[in-house]
């Protein structure tokens, strides 16, 4: 198995650069268009994103939150977050596969290895985005 999918093989400088130059601004814009849910929901999202070990677990949680009937007030936020991360045409995962984010190369890898590489990069960048999103949500909800 290729080590390309392991977090230690990711180029941390590229991730930090994308986080600082793109994801930070996008998180601010996202919160502007999609008011964050309650502090409790934001805190739970932050904890899950930080502890989630794989892309599927993170996206499954976001889908679950969107589908919960008891969280009607949160549905628009989670629907937008789900779209931002996983829209098949313009979501974060798709953007990682294209040239927008230094196109992650999967050349020469098996289908399974390529999926692992994309999953790992998507997970790392999704965590960065959610970190910025949470910070923006806390800032917006703080008393002035």
PDB file of N, CA and C in Angstrom, residues 13-26 128-129:
ATOM      1  N   UNK A  13       2.642  22.177   4.624  1.00  0.00           N
ATOM      2  CA  UNK A  13       2.731  23.565   4.175  1.00  0.00           C
ATOM      3  C   UNK A  13       1.634  23.895   3.163  1.00  0.00           C
ATOM      4  N   UNK A  14       1.346  22.963   2.273  1.00  0.00           N
ATOM      5  CA  UNK A  14       0.283  23.199   1.294  1.00  0.00           C
ATOM      6  C   UNK A  14      -1.065  23.274   1.999  1.00  0.00           C
ATOM      7  N   UNK A  15      -1.299  22.380   2.932  1.00  0.00           N
ATOM      8  CA  UNK A  15      -2.563  22.396   3.679  1.00  0.00           C
ATOM      9  C   UNK A  15      -2.708  23.714   4.429  1.00  0.00           C
ATOM     10  N   UNK A  16      -1.655  24.140   5.113  1.00  0.00           N
ATOM     11  CA  UNK A  16      -1.708  25.403   5.850  1.00  0.00           C
ATOM     12  C   UNK A  16      -1.927  26.587   4.912  1.00  0.00           C
ATOM     13  N   UNK A  17      -1.278  26.564   3.765  1.00  0.00           N
ATOM     14  CA  UNK A  17      -1.434  27.646   2.800  1.00  0.00           C
ATOM     15  C   UNK A  17      -2.870  27.712   2.291  1.00  0.00           C
ATOM     16  N   UNK A  18      -3.437  26.567   1.904  1.00  0.00           N
ATOM     17  CA  UNK A  18      -4.827  26.529   1.437  1.00  0.00           C
ATOM     18  C   UNK A  18      -5.765  26.986   2.554  1.00  0.00           C
ATOM     19  N   UNK A  19      -5.489  26.550   3.767  1.00  0.00           N
ATOM     20  CA  UNK A  19      -6.316  26.929   4.914  1.00  0.00           C
ATOM     21  C   UNK A  19      -6.299  28.442   5.118  1.00  0.00           C
ATOM     22  N   UNK A  20      -5.098  29.010   5.125  1.00  0.00           N
ATOM     23  CA  UNK A  20      -4.954  30.438   5.411  1.00  0.00           C
ATOM     24  C   UNK A  20      -5.426  31.341   4.277  1.00  0.00           C
ATOM     25  N   UNK A  21      -5.224  30.920   3.037  1.00  0.00           N
ATOM     26  CA  UNK A  21      -5.546  31.799   1.913  1.00  0.00           C
ATOM     27  C   UNK A  21      -6.940  31.590   1.339  1.00  0.00           C
ATOM     28  N   UNK A  22      -7.491  30.406   1.498  1.00  0.00           N
ATOM     29  CA  UNK A  22      -8.771  30.100   0.862  1.00  0.00           C
ATOM     30  C   UNK A  22      -9.848  29.716   1.869  1.00  0.00           C
ATOM     31  N   UNK A  23      -9.565  28.729   2.695  1.00  0.00           N
ATOM     32  CA  UNK A  23     -10.605  28.181   3.574  1.00  0.00           C
ATOM     33  C   UNK A  23     -11.064  29.179   4.630  1.00  0.00           C
ATOM     34  N   UNK A  24     -10.146  30.006   5.129  1.00  0.00           N
ATOM     35  CA  UNK A  24     -10.514  31.017   6.124  1.00  0.00           C
ATOM     36  C   UNK A  24     -11.564  31.969   5.547  1.00  0.00           C
ATOM     37  N   UNK A  25     -11.290  32.500   4.358  1.00  0.00           N
ATOM     38  CA  UNK A  25     -12.227  33.427   3.720  1.00  0.00           C
ATOM     39  C   UNK A  25     -13.548  32.725   3.399  1.00  0.00           C
ATOM     40  N   UNK A  26     -13.463  31.497   2.914  1.00  0.00           N
ATOM     41  CA  UNK A  26     -14.684  30.767   2.578  1.00  0.00           C
ATOM     42  C   UNK A  26     -15.527  30.469   3.816  1.00  0.00           C
ATOM     43  N   UNK A 128      -9.764  21.695   8.526  1.00  0.00           N
ATOM     44  CA  UNK A 128      -9.293  23.084   8.523  1.00  0.00           C
ATOM     45  C   UNK A 128     -10.464  24.043   8.306  1.00  0.00           C
ATOM     46  N   UNK A 129     -11.312  23.737   7.331  1.00  0.00           N
ATOM     47  CA  UNK A 129     -12.465  24.589   7.054  1.00  0.00           C
ATOM     48  C   UNK A 129     -13.375  24.678   8.271  1.00  0.00           C
TER      49      UNK A 129
END
